[in-house]
Amino acid sequence: MIFVLFKRLSAFLFLGLFLAITLYLTTVIIKAPSVGLYVEKNTSERYIVHSIGPEGQAKFQGMQVGDQILEVNGEPAGEFNNLIKYNSLDNADHVLVYRASTNETLSFTFAKAWSGEQSVVELLLQLYIPGASLFIFCAFSLFLYVKRKDDPAAIMLILFIISVGICYYSSSASNLRDPVGLSIIYVVLPLVPLFYMSFMNMYLRRFDSHFISSRLLGYLFGAVGVVSLFSLMYIWQDFLGREVYTYIKGAHSGILLLGNLTCVFKLVDKFVKHRKTKLKSLFTITFITHIIAFTPFAMLNLLPQMLGETQVLPSAFTALFLFVLPIVYFYLSTSNQLFDIDFILTRFKYYTALSLLPSLVIALLLSLFIWTANQSWSGWLIIFLIVYIGITLFLYGKEQIDNRFRPKLFKAMYSYQDSLDRFSRNIAKVMKQSDLENVLKEEISHLLPVNRITFLIVDQEEQAVFPMSDNHEEKVTGDFLLGIVNSLKLGELIDLPFGLGMIIGRQRSRYHLLWIGMKTNHTRFNSDEIRWLKTIANYSSIVFENLYLIEGLIEDLESEVRKEHSTSPWVLRLLFCLSENERRKLAADLHDSALQDQLLWYRKLESVMMDHPMSAKLGSELEDIKEGLLDVIHQIRETCNELRPPLLKEMGVVEAVDSIIEHTQMRVNFEVQFHPKPLSDQLDEEQITAIYRIVQELLRNADKHAGARLVTLELEQRQDTIYFRYQDDGIGMDVNHMTESFRHMGLSGIKERVASLEGDISFHSERGKGLEVLILMPVMTAGGRSERGVARDSYLIS
């Protein structure tokens, strides 16, 4: 409770101090517009105008660089405090200057309040733009505080945004050499990058990362504190000499630039370290944001000031880039998803490369027409940057407008995309080649005004061209196609004398081709139509290839089923694998539905029996029901284990056989002896499953039919062959009368399963002398080739 009250009190104090400072700065700015004139004291103890700000009254009054300041407010120039302390004439009412170029003495009077004589640019740069910016920054901060006031990272972000806003707003007051405005610039502005790094440290905790070490951040805060202390001493006291101001300005610019460079370095470092992690987009966004926000101010204002040069642009212009900060970081703090920065950067890379050459040409032409005698290279650089950025943003904006508004304004131009969507939905229903032909013909006729759509078969083996129909006797004119189709790929377009051709499929030596005639409006196919046709051709080729494979598979299956005496191993293998998949699905369904329901009812019954008193008879009956439920649960579990043996692949074949023997011994009256030898090769899951099922069926047969007292199993690897032997001392059987049918999963089913893995099986038995089964299977069947020449793979699902 005390902590909450302290937080609220701190918030109110901060808000009160902020409002007081803002009100004071507004009063200062309104009371005294900026003169914007800076002087230097030469060796002759004369004050000479060194530079004139583009937004001040001196510029509009007509003062010039080189003018000598004689008097300020009727007193000698050397007695004016701002001139002595800051080399500035701000807060002066009037000045008397000597202009050597015309050998005359001039008097200039400056307004002490906004008198209506100021220009629109002056008002915008000193009052309106900074004031609107501060209002927007405060609005972002207020909304963020309402939404995330309990988040330390959000509070630090608010402090960062407010610091940026108040520094921007106080820049006009600092130009007037007001102590409060100067204090904010010299104290708060160097803290801005440090607040940013503190925010990043707090924000990245949710990703188990950090931005900068606490020790280094502490050193930076200490350095800023030292520079700020000397700055405040100079601003508010007069005991430090004028020469100290030069060092203070340099130290202030240096510490501010150091903070920004540290941010950039850490962002680059984090981006490099996390470029292949989930934080790549986050650090890319923050790095680009920081560069956009601070680079213009650092390069065009701070750096020239450190080098003793004139600022390239007024700080009010370059500070506008700071608007990027609250927008992006507000988005990062409140959004659960990040925008695709990599896609945006890719587009900007393309557009910046595209804009470079025309920007250079335009900047050179403009500089030739507007070049003056005192023009510097920086002026040309500004022109180039403005043109370069303008063209880049125009190209990117055009793309966004095309994506958002062009489909609404010019729907015909985007009917190609609608057509592709419609075509993709229609081909999903295609079941045979004739259906594909109808969908293609309908879509092309709907979109293109063509006079003919013909489907052809180009047979390289027969050296003939036929219409794509059941009757191939009728030849059509198109022999020129025989010499070119070999060099073409599926989905490729061909320029034909009377239209276009599309390769939509290939079946052995036959190419399936769609011939599109000329357009009825006698125009050529344009680039959009060509691109659309290529996409349609690629879609069609994929569907055609799938249809061909399906038809071929069905034909192979039908031919195998029609065989009377034998079935191909790959067909058997497919059928058994499909069966195993169905077993797995059934086991999962039983486990997730029936078994869970039984457990639920068992627990409810147990709870009722414990919580409610009942008679002995009723309790006995309910106990019987409870035991029955336990039996059912046990049976369902056993059934699930038989349908889908758990961890079969992880156990290995020996452990799998041991497992099924252990379960069998619990419910049969005969003894099972298993004599395995270590296998040098690891079997795949399909082989392990096959041996498991074979042992399962043999033990089930011994239990139901053999009447055996002893069953012996042997398993070993002999070179590249798996050797398995089963023997029992049961009643035996006549192996010549075994039924070979898929409808019975007895010994004949075992035989078919071995055949599916290209193995050999033999049965040895006589009446009264038991049964012996010998199985030989190749070890690595999965790495071999099937009858159709296709590399084998398991059909089992995990």
mmCIF file with all atom_site columns, N, CA and C in Angstrom, residues 171-190:
data_model
loop_
_atom_site.group_PDB
_atom_site.id
_atom_site.type_symbol
_atom_site.label_atom_id
_atom_site.label_alt_id
_atom_site.label_comp_id
_atom_site.label_asym_id
_atom_site.label_entity_id
_atom_site.label_seq_id
_atom_site.pdbx_PDB_ins_code
_atom_site.Cartn_x
_atom_site.Cartn_y
_atom_site.Cartn_z
_atom_site.occupancy
_atom_site.B_iso_or_equiv
_atom_site.pdbx_formal_charge
_atom_site.auth_seq_id
_atom_site.auth_comp_id
_atom_site.auth_asym_id
_atom_site.auth_atom_id
_atom_site.pdbx_PDB_model_num
ATOM 1  N N  . SER A 1 171 ? 14.432 23.603 -27.112 1.00 0.00 ? 171 SER A N  1
ATOM 2  C CA . SER A 1 171 ? 15.530 24.050 -27.985 1.00 0.00 ? 171 SER A CA 1
ATOM 3  C C  . SER A 1 171 ? 15.402 25.533 -28.320 1.00 0.00 ? 171 SER A C  1
ATOM 4  N N  . SER A 1 172 ? 14.150 26.021 -28.502 1.00 0.00 ? 172 SER A N  1
ATOM 5  C CA . SER A 1 172 ? 13.962 27.450 -28.793 1.00 0.00 ? 172 SER A CA 1
ATOM 6  C C  . SER A 1 172 ? 14.367 28.303 -27.605 1.00 0.00 ? 172 SER A C  1
ATOM 7  N N  . ALA A 1 173 ? 13.998 27.855 -26.396 1.00 0.00 ? 173 ALA A N  1
ATOM 8  C CA . ALA A 1 173 ? 14.383 28.612 -25.194 1.00 0.00 ? 173 ALA A CA 1
ATOM 9  C C  . ALA A 1 173 ? 15.889 28.583 -24.990 1.00 0.00 ? 173 ALA A C  1
ATOM 10 N N  . SER A 1 174 ? 16.528 27.463 -25.317 1.00 0.00 ? 174 SER A N  1
ATOM 11 C CA . SER A 1 174 ? 17.981 27.395 -25.168 1.00 0.00 ? 174 SER A CA 1
ATOM 12 C C  . SER A 1 174 ? 18.666 28.311 -26.162 1.00 0.00 ? 174 SER A C  1
ATOM 13 N N  . ASN A 1 175 ? 18.076 28.455 -27.371 1.00 0.00 ? 175 ASN A N  1
ATOM 14 C CA . ASN A 1 175 ? 18.642 29.397 -28.344 1.00 0.00 ? 175 ASN A CA 1
ATOM 15 C C  . ASN A 1 175 ? 18.532 30.837 -27.850 1.00 0.00 ? 175 ASN A C  1
ATOM 16 N N  . LEU A 1 176 ? 17.537 31.088 -26.996 1.00 0.00 ? 176 LEU A N  1
ATOM 17 C CA . LEU A 1 176 ? 17.404 32.414 -26.384 1.00 0.00 ? 176 LEU A CA 1
ATOM 18 C C  . LEU A 1 176 ? 18.317 32.585 -25.186 1.00 0.00 ? 176 LEU A C  1
ATOM 19 N N  . ARG A 1 177 ? 19.076 31.533 -24.864 1.00 0.00 ? 177 ARG A N  1
ATOM 20 C CA . ARG A 1 177 ? 19.996 31.510 -23.740 1.00 0.00 ? 177 ARG A CA 1
ATOM 21 C C  . ARG A 1 177 ? 19.269 31.638 -22.399 1.00 0.00 ? 177 ARG A C  1
ATOM 22 N N  . ASP A 1 178 ? 18.060 31.089 -22.355 1.00 0.00 ? 178 ASP A N  1
ATOM 23 C CA . ASP A 1 178 ? 17.336 31.027 -21.087 1.00 0.00 ? 178 ASP A CA 1
ATOM 24 C C  . ASP A 1 178 ? 17.971 29.946 -20.221 1.00 0.00 ? 178 ASP A C  1
ATOM 25 N N  . PRO A 1 179 ? 18.190 30.183 -18.928 1.00 0.00 ? 179 PRO A N  1
ATOM 26 C CA . PRO A 1 179 ? 18.866 29.190 -18.085 1.00 0.00 ? 179 PRO A CA 1
ATOM 27 C C  . PRO A 1 179 ? 18.139 27.861 -17.989 1.00 0.00 ? 179 PRO A C  1
ATOM 28 N N  . VAL A 1 180 ? 16.812 27.915 -17.904 1.00 0.00 ? 180 VAL A N  1
ATOM 29 C CA . VAL A 1 180 ? 16.061 26.650 -17.818 1.00 0.00 ? 180 VAL A CA 1
ATOM 30 C C  . VAL A 1 180 ? 16.167 25.867 -19.123 1.00 0.00 ? 180 VAL A C  1
ATOM 31 N N  . GLY A 1 181 ? 15.993 26.563 -20.254 1.00 0.00 ? 181 GLY A N  1
ATOM 32 C CA . GLY A 1 181 ? 16.113 25.892 -21.543 1.00 0.00 ? 181 GLY A CA 1
ATOM 33 C C  . GLY A 1 181 ? 17.502 25.304 -21.745 1.00 0.00 ? 181 GLY A C  1
ATOM 34 N N  . LEU A 1 182 ? 18.543 26.066 -21.384 1.00 0.00 ? 182 LEU A N  1
ATOM 35 C CA . LEU A 1 182 ? 19.911 25.565 -21.494 1.00 0.00 ? 182 LEU A CA 1
ATOM 36 C C  . LEU A 1 182 ? 20.142 24.380 -20.562 1.00 0.00 ? 182 LEU A C  1
ATOM 37 N N  . SER A 1 183 ? 19.580 24.440 -19.355 1.00 0.00 ? 183 SER A N  1
ATOM 38 C CA . SER A 1 183 ? 19.760 23.341 -18.397 1.00 0.00 ? 183 SER A CA 1
ATOM 39 C C  . SER A 1 183 ? 19.167 22.049 -18.942 1.00 0.00 ? 183 SER A C  1
ATOM 40 N N  . ILE A 1 184 ? 17.994 22.144 -19.564 1.00 0.00 ? 184 ILE A N  1
ATOM 41 C CA . ILE A 1 184 ? 17.370 20.941 -20.127 1.00 0.00 ? 184 ILE A CA 1
ATOM 42 C C  . ILE A 1 184 ? 18.221 20.375 -21.250 1.00 0.00 ? 184 ILE A C  1
ATOM 43 N N  . ILE A 1 185 ? 18.724 21.229 -22.123 1.00 0.00 ? 185 ILE A N  1
ATOM 44 C CA . ILE A 1 185 ? 19.535 20.751 -23.242 1.00 0.00 ? 185 ILE A CA 1
ATOM 45 C C  . ILE A 1 185 ? 20.840 20.134 -22.752 1.00 0.00 ? 185 ILE A C  1
ATOM 46 N N  . TYR A 1 186 ? 21.477 20.743 -21.773 1.00 0.00 ? 186 TYR A N  1
ATOM 47 C CA . TYR A 1 186 ? 22.783 20.271 -21.312 1.00 0.00 ? 186 TYR A CA 1
ATOM 48 C C  . TYR A 1 186 ? 22.691 19.127 -20.296 1.00 0.00 ? 186 TYR A C  1
ATOM 49 N N  . VAL A 1 187 ? 21.519 18.931 -19.693 1.00 0.00 ? 187 VAL A N  1
ATOM 50 C CA . VAL A 1 187 ? 21.377 17.870 -18.684 1.00 0.00 ? 187 VAL A CA 1
ATOM 51 C C  . VAL A 1 187 ? 20.514 16.719 -19.208 1.00 0.00 ? 187 VAL A C  1
ATOM 52 N N  . VAL A 1 188 ? 19.328 17.034 -19.711 1.00 0.00 ? 188 VAL A N  1
ATOM 53 C CA . VAL A 1 188 ? 18.373 15.986 -20.103 1.00 0.00 ? 188 VAL A CA 1
ATOM 54 C C  . VAL A 1 188 ? 18.746 15.361 -21.448 1.00 0.00 ? 188 VAL A C  1
ATOM 55 N N  . LEU A 1 189 ? 19.178 16.181 -22.408 1.00 0.00 ? 189 LEU A N  1
ATOM 56 C CA . LEU A 1 189 ? 19.471 15.646 -23.745 1.00 0.00 ? 189 LEU A CA 1
ATOM 57 C C  . LEU A 1 189 ? 20.540 14.552 -23.719 1.00 0.00 ? 189 LEU A C  1
ATOM 58 N N  . PRO A 1 190 ? 21.658 14.690 -22.974 1.00 0.00 ? 190 PRO A N  1
ATOM 59 C CA . PRO A 1 190 ? 22.620 13.570 -22.928 1.00 0.00 ? 190 PRO A CA 1
ATOM 60 C C  . PRO A 1 190 ? 22.067 12.315 -22.264 1.00 0.00 ? 190 PRO A C  1
#
